[in-house]
Tab-separated table of C-alpha atoms in Angstrom:
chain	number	residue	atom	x	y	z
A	17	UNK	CA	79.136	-9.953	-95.598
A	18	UNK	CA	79.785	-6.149	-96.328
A	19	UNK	CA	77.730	-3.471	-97.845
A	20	UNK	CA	79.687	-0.829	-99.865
A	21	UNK	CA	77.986	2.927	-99.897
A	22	UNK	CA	79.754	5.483	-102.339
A	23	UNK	CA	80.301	8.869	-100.608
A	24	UNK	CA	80.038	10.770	-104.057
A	25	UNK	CA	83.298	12.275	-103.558
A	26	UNK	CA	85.098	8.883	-105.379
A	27	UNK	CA	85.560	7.428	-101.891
A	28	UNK	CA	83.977	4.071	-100.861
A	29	UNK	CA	82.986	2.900	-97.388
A	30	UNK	CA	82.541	-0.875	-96.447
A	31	UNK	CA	80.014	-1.889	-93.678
A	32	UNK	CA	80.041	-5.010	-92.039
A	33	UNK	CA	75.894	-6.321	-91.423
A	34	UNK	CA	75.431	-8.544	-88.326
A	35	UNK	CA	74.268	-11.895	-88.149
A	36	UNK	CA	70.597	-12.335	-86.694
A	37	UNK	CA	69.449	-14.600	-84.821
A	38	UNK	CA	66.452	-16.239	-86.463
A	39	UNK	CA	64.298	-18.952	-85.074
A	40	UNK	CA	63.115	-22.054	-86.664
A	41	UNK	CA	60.295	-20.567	-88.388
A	42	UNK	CA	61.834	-17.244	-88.624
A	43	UNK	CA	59.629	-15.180	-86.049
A	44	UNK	CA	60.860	-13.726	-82.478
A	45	UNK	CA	60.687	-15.936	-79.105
A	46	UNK	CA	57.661	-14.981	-76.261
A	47	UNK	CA	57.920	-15.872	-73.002
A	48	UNK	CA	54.663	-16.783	-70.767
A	49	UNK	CA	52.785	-16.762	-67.601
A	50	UNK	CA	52.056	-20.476	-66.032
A	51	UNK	CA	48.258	-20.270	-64.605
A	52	UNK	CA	49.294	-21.875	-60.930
A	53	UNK	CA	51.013	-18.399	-60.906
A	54	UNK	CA	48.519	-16.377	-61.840
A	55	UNK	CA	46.116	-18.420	-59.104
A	56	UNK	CA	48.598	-17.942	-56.368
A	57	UNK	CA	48.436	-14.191	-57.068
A	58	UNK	CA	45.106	-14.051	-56.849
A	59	UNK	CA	44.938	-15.528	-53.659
A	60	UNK	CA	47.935	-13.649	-51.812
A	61	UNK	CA	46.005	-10.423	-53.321
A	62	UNK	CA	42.331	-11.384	-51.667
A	63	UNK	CA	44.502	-12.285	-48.183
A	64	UNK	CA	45.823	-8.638	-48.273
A	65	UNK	CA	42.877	-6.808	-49.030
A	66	UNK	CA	40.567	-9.020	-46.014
A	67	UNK	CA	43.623	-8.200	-43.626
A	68	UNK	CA	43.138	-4.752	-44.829
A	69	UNK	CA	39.374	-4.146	-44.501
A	70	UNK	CA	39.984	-6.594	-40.532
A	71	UNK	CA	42.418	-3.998	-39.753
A	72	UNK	CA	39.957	-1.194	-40.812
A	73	UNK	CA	36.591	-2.755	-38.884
A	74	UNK	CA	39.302	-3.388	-35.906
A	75	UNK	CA	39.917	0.507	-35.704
A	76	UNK	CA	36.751	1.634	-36.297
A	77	UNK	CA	35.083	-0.982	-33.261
A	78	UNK	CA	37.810	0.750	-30.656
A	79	UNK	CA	37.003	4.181	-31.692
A	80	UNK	CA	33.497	3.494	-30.699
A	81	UNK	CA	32.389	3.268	-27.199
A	82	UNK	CA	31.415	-0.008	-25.980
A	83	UNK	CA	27.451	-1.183	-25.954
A	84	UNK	CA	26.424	-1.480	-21.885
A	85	UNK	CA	24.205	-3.943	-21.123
A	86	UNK	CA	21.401	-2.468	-19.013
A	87	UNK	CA	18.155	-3.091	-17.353
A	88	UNK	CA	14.985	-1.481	-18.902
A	89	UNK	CA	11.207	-0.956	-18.031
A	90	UNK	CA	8.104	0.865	-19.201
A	91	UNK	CA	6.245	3.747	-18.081
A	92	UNK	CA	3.136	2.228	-16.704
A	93	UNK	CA	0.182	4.085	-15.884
A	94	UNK	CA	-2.538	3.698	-13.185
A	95	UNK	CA	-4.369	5.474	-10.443
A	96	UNK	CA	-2.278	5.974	-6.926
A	97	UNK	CA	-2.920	7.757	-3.626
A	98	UNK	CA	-1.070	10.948	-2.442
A	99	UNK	CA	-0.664	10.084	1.492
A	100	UNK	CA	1.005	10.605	4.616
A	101	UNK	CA	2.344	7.856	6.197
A	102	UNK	CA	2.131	7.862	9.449
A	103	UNK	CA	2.391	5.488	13.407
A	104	UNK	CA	-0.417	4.809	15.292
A	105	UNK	CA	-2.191	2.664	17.913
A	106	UNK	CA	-5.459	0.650	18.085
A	107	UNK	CA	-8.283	1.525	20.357
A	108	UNK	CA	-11.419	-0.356	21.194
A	109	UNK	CA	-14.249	1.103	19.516
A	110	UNK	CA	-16.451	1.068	22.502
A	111	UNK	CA	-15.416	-0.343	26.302
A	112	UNK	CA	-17.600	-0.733	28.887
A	113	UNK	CA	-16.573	-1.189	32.576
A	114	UNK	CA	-19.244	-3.550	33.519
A	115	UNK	CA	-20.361	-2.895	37.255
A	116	UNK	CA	-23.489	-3.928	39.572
A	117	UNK	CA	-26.889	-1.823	40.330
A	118	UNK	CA	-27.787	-3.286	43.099
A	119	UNK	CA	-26.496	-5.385	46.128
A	120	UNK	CA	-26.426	-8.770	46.640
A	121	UNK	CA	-24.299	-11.811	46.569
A	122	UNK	CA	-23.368	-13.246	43.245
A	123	UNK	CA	-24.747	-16.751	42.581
A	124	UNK	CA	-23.463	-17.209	39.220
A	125	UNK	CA	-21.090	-16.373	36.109
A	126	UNK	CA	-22.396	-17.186	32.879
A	127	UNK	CA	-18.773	-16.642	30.449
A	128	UNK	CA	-15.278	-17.433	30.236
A	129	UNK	CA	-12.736	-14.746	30.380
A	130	UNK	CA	-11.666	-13.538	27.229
A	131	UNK	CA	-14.877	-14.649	25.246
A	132	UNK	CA	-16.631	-12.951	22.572
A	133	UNK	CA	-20.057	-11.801	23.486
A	134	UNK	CA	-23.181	-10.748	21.858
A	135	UNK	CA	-25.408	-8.068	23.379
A	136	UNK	CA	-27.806	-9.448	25.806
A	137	UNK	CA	-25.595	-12.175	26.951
A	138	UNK	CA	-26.132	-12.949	30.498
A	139	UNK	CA	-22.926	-12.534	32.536
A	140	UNK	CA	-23.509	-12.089	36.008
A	141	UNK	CA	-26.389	-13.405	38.074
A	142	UNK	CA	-26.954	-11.567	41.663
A	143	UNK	CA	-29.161	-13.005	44.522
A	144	UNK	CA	-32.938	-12.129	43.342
A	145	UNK	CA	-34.862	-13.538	46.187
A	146	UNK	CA	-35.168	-10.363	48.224
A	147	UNK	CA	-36.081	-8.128	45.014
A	148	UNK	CA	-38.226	-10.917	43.755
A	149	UNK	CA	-39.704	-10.734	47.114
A	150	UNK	CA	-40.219	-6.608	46.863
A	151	UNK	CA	-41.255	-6.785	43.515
A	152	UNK	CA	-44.241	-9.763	44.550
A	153	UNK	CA	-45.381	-7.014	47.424
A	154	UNK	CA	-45.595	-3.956	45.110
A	155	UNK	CA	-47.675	-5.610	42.237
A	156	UNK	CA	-49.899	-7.259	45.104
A	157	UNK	CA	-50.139	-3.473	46.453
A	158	UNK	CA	-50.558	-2.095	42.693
A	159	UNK	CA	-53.375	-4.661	42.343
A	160	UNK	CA	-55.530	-3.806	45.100
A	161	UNK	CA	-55.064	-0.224	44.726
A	162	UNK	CA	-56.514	-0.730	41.172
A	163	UNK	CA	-59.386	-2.819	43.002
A	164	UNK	CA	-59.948	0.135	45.336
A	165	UNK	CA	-59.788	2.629	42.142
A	166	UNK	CA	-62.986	0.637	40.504
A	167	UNK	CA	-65.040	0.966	43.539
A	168	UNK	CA	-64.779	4.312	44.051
A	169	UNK	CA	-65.219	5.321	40.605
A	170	UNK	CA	-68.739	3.589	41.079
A	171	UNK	CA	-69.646	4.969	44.511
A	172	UNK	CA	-68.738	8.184	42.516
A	173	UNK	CA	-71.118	7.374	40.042
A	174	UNK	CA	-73.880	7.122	42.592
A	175	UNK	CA	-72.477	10.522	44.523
A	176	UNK	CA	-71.856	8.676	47.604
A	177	UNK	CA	-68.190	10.091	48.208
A	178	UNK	CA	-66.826	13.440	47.229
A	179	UNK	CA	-64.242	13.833	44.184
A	180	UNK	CA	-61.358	14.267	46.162
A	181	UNK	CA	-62.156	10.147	47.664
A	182	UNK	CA	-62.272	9.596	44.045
A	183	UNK	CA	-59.012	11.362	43.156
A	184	UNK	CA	-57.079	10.038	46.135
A	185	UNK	CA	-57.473	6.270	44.582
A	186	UNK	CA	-56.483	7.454	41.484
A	187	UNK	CA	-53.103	8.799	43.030
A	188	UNK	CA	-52.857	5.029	45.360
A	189	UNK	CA	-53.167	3.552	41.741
A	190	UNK	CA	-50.391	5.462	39.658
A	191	UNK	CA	-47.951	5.143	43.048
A	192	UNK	CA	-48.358	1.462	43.202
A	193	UNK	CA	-48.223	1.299	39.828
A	194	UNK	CA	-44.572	2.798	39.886
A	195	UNK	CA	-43.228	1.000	42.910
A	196	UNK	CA	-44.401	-2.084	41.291
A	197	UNK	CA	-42.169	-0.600	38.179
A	198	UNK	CA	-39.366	0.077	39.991
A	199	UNK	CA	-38.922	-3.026	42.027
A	200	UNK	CA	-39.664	-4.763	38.613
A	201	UNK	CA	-36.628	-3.049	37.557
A	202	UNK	CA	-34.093	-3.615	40.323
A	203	UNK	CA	-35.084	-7.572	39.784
A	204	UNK	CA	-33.570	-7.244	36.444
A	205	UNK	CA	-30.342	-5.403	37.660
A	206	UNK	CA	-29.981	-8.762	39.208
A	207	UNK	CA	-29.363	-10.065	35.731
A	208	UNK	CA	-26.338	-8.720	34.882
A	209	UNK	CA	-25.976	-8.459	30.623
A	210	UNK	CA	-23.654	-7.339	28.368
A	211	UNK	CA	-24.378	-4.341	27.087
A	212	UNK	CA	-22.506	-4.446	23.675
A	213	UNK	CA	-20.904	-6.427	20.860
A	214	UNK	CA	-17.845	-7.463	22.119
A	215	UNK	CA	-15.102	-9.224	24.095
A	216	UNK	CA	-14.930	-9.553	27.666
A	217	UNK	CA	-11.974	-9.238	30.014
A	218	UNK	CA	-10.667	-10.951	33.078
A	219	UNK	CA	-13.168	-10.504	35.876
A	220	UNK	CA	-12.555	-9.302	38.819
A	221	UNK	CA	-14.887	-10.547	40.903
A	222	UNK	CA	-16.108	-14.332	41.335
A	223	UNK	CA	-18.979	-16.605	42.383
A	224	UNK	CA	-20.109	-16.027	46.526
A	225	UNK	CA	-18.794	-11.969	46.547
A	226	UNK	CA	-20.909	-9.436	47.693
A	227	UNK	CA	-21.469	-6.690	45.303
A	228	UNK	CA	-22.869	-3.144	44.772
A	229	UNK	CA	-23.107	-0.024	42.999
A	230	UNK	CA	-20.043	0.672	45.241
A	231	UNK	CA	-17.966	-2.344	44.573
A	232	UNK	CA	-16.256	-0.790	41.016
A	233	UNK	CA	-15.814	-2.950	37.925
A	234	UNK	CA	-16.911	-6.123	37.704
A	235	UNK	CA	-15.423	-7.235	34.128
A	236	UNK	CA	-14.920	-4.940	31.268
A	237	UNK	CA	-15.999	-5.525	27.423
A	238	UNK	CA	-14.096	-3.497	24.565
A	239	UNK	CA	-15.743	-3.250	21.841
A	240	UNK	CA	-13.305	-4.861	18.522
A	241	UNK	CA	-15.458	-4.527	15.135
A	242	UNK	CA	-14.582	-2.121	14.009
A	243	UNK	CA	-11.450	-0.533	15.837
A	244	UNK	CA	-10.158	2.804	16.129
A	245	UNK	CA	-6.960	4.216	14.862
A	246	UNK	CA	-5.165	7.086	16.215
A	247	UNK	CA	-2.157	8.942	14.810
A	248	UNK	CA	-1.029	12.234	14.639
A	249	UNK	CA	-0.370	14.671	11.517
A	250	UNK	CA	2.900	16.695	11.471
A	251	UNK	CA	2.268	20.408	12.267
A	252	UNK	CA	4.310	20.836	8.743
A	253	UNK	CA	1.637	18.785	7.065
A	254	UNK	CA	-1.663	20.631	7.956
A	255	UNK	CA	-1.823	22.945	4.642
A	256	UNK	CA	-1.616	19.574	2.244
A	257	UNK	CA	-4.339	17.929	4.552
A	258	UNK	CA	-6.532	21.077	4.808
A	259	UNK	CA	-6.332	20.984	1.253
A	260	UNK	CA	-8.069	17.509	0.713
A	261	UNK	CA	-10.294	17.060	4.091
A	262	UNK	CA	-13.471	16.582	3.168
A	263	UNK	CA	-13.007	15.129	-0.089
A	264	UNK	CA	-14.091	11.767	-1.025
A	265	UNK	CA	-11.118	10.213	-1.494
A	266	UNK	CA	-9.867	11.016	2.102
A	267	UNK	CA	-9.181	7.846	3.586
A	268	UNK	CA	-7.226	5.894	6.410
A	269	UNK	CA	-5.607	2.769	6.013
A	270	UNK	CA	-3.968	0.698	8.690
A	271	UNK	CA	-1.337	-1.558	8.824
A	272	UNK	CA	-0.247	-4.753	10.233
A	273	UNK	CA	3.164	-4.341	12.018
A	274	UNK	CA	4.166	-8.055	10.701
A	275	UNK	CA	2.979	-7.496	7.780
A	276	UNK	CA	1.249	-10.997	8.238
A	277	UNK	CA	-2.511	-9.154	7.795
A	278	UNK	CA	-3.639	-7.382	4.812
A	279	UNK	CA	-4.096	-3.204	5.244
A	280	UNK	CA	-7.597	-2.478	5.903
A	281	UNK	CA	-9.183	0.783	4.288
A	282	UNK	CA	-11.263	2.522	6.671
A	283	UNK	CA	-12.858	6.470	7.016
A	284	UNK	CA	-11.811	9.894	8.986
A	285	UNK	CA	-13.949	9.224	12.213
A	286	UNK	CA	-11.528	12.882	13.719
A	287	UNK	CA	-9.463	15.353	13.735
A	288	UNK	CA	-8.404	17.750	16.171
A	289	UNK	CA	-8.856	21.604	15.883
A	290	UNK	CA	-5.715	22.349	17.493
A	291	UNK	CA	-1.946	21.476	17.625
A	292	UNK	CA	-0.554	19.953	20.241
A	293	UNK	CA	1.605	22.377	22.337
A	294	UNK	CA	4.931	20.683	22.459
A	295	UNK	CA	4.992	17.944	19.754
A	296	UNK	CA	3.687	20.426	16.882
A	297	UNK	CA	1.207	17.578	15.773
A	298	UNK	CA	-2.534	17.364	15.720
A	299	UNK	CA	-5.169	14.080	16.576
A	300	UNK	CA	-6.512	12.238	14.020
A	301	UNK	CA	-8.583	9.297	14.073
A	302	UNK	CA	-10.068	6.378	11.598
A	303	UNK	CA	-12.452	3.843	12.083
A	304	UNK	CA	-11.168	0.415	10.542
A	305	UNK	CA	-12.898	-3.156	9.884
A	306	UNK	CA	-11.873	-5.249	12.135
A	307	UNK	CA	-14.081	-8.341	11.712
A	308	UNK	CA	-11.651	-10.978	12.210
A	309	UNK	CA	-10.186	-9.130	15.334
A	310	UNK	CA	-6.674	-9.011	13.752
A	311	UNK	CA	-6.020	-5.371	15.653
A	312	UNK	CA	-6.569	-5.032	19.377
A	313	UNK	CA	-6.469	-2.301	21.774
A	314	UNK	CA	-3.196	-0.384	22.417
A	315	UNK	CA	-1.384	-2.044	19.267
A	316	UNK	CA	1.095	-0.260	17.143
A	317	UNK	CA	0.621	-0.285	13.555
A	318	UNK	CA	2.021	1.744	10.714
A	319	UNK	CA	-0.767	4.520	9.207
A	320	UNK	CA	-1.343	5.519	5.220
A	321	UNK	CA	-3.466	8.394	5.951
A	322	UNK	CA	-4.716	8.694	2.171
A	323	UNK	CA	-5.704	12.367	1.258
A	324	UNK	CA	-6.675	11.728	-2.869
A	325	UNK	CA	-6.123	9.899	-5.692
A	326	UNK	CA	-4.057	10.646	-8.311
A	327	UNK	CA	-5.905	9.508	-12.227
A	328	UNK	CA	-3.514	7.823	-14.531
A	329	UNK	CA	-0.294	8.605	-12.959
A	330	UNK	CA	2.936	7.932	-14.517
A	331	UNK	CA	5.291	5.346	-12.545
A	332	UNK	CA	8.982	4.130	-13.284
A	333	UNK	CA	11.093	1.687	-11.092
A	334	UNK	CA	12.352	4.077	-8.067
A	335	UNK	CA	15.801	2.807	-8.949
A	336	UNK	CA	15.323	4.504	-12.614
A	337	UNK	CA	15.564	8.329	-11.372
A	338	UNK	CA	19.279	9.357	-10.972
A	339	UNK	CA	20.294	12.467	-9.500
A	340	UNK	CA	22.633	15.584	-10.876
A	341	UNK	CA	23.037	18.507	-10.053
A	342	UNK	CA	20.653	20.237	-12.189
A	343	UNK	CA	17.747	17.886	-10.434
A	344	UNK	CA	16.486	14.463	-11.105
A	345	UNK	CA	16.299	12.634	-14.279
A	346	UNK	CA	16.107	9.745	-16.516
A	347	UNK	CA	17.651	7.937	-19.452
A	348	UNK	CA	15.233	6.776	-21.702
A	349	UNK	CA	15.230	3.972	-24.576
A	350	UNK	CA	14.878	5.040	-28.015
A	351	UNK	CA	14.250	2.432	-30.954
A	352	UNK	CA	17.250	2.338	-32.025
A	353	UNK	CA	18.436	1.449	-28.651
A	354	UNK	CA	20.036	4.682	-27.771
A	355	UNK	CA	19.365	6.368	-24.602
A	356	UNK	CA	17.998	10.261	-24.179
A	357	UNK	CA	18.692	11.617	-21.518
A	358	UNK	CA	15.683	13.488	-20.001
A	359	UNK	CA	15.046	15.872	-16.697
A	360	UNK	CA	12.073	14.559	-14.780
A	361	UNK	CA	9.721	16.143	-11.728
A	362	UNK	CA	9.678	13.808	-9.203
A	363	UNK	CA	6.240	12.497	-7.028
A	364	UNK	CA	5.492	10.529	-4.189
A	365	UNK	CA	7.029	6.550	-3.756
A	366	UNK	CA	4.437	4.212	-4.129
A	367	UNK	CA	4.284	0.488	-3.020
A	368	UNK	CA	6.515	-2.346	-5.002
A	369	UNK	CA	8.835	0.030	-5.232
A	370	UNK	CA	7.428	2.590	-7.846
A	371	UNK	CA	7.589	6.579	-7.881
A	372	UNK	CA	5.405	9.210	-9.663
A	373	UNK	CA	7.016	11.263	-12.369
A	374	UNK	CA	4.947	14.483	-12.985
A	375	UNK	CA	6.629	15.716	-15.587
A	376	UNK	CA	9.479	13.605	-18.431
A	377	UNK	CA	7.642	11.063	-19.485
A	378	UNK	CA	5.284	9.500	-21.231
A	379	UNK	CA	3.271	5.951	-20.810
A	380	UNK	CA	4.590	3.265	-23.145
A	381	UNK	CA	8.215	4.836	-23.159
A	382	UNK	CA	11.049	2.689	-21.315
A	383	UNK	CA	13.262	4.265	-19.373
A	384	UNK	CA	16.614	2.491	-18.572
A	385	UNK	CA	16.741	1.451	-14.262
A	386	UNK	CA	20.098	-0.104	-14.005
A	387	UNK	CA	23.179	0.106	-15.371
A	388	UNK	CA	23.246	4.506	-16.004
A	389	UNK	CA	26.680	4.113	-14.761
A	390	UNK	CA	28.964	5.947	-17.198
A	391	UNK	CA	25.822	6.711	-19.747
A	392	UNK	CA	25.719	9.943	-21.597
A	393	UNK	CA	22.653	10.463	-24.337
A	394	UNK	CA	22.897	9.144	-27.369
A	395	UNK	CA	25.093	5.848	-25.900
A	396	UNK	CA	24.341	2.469	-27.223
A	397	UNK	CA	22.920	-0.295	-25.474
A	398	UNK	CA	22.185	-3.868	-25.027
A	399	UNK	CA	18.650	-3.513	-23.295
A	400	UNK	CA	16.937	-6.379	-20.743
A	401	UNK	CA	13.568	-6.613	-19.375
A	402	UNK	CA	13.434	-5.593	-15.217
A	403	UNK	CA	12.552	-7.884	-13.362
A	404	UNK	CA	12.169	-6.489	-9.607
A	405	UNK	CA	11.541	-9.720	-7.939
A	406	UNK	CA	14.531	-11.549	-9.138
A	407	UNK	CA	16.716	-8.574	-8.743
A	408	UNK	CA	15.748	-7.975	-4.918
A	409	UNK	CA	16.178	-11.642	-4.295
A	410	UNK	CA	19.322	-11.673	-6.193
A	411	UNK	CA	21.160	-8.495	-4.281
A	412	UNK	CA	19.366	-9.390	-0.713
A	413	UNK	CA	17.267	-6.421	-0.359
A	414	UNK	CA	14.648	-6.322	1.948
A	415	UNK	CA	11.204	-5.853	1.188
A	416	UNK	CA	9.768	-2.455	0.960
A	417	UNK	CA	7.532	-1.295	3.864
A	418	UNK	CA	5.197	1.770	2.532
């Protein structure tokens, strides 16, 4: 079928119209979408973007340094000595070297070598008979002397003898008196006693020996409760102990060398007023408790020679302070368990393995004591409690000493 359009010049032109394709009810054809489709899109779409935002977490975790696990502790705060710590030996606090007054055989011993003794104890006994003997004569002597005395006191009375009868009896009297004293005297002697608190030695001597003032010692008694301790002080040392003798807090305490005896506190007994020519070190002496006799004479032991006390000092683990080259420091724990990394001025060590800090730190803070290895401030960490105990045990490390 053709449509005819006139020109308007007389001429005609025929055009030929296409068919069109019409559907049943005469509107256009649209194609759609099954759901399934639209699901599986969904799906592959989520699976992208979580492989995305893994990819994205994956690059940011290893552009971040790793957390370290580390060990942590608290400032703790409590009252500590500043010392010098010193070797020394034992000495008995007294000694006697027990020896005879008079002469005479020995009949009997009254101890066993090695025991302790009381003052008074009877140790020795020497032959009395001949002092008992002297001792009988002079009070019979002393006796009728004062006899004599009476009777011329009344012939005085009556003016039958002259004064100077009278003041020769008086004289007879007072001698006898004192002879009677004296041999009263060396009787005891024959009694031999200890003269201290103490324990006795090996004797020397035994049962059936003749002895004198001449013979030497008998048996000697030291003196244990309390004991002395000597040490020295470092020439180098004098200005910090001149600062602090006198004080209160000056102090000596002594230690067992086995460590199998708890320290005993004691007091300055001495101290030398010069140094030694040679060894640059000056005397010093303590008295010490010794009522269980855990120290003897001539023992070594190790010497805290305490000089104050320090109020509300500021300890850390020793292991806690690292050193660089601008001086010791710390790292210490923030709450958001970060570490700052903070100078510190160092004190004296202290026993279970604690040091001062002057200056750095504050009680209640934690500070980080192992695992600074590759730590810089401001580095994240995993932080666990210090345990000291487990830790020694754990690496092997011996005990600390002082």
């Amino acid at each position: 079928m053709g449509i005819r359009i006139d020109s308007g010049n007389g001429a005609a032109t025929e055009v030929r119209e296409t068919n069109r394709v019409k559907t049943s009810g005469g509107k256009k054809r649209q194609q759609r979408i099954p759901r399934w489709g639209i699901l599986l899109f969904v799906i592959l779409a989520a699976f992208a973007v979580a492989q995305t935002l893994q990819r994205g977490v994956e690059t940011a975790k290893s552009t971040q340094p790793p957390v370290r696990p580390v060990l942590v502790a608290k400032v703790i705060s409590k009252d500590v000595p500043i010392y010098l710590d010193e070797i020394g030996t034992c000495a008995a606090y007294e000694t006697v070297q027990v020896q005879a007054q008079v002469s005479g055989k020995i009949l009997a011993r009254h101890f066993q070598d090695g025991a302790d003794l009381k003052t008074g104890d009877l140790l020795f006994t020497i032959d009395p008979a001949p002092y008992q003997a002297a001792f009988d004569q002079a009070k019979a002597q002393a006796v009728l002397d004062q006899i004599t005395l009476k009777r011329q006191q009344e012939l005085r009375a009556r003016n039958v003898i002259s004064p100077q009868d009278l003041d020769t009896a008086q004289a007879n009297t007072h001698k006898s008196e004192a002879a009677a004293e004296a041999a009263q005297v060396n009787l005891d002697y024959c009694y031999i006693k200890s003269p201290i608190n103490g324990r006795i030695g090996l004797r020397n001597v035994d049962i059936g020996n003749l002895v004198g003032p001449s013979t030497g010692s008998l048996v000697t008694i030291q003196g244990l409760d309390p004991i002395y301790t000597d040490f020295t002080v470092a020439e180098t040392d004098l200005a910090l102990v001149r600062k602090y003798l006198g004080g209160p807090n000056v102090k000596v305490q002594t230690y067992s060398p086995d460590e199998k005896n708890p320290p005993r506190l004691g007091d300055l007994y001495f101290i030398d007023t010069a140094v030694q020519p040679g060894s640059g070190t000056v005397k010093a002496r303590g008295v010490t408790p010794n009522t269980d006799h855990a120290f003897w004479p001539s023992e070594f032991v190790r010497v805290r020679f305490i000089l104050d006390t320090i109020k509300e000092a500021r300890l850390v683990p020793s292991q806690a302070v690292q050193i660089s080259q601008r001086g010791p420091f710390v790292f210490v724990l923030k709450p958001d368990n970060t570490v700052d990394l903070r100078p510190v001025k160092q004190g004296q060590r202290q026993d279970g393995d604690l040091i001062v800090i002057e200056t750095g730190v504050q009680p209640d803070e934690t500070v980080v004591v192992t695992g600074q290895l590759a730590l810089a401030p401001g580095a994240k960490v995993d932080p666990k409690p210090y345990a000291p105990g487990a830790l020694a045990e754990k690496d092997g490390a011996p005990k600390s000493t002082l």
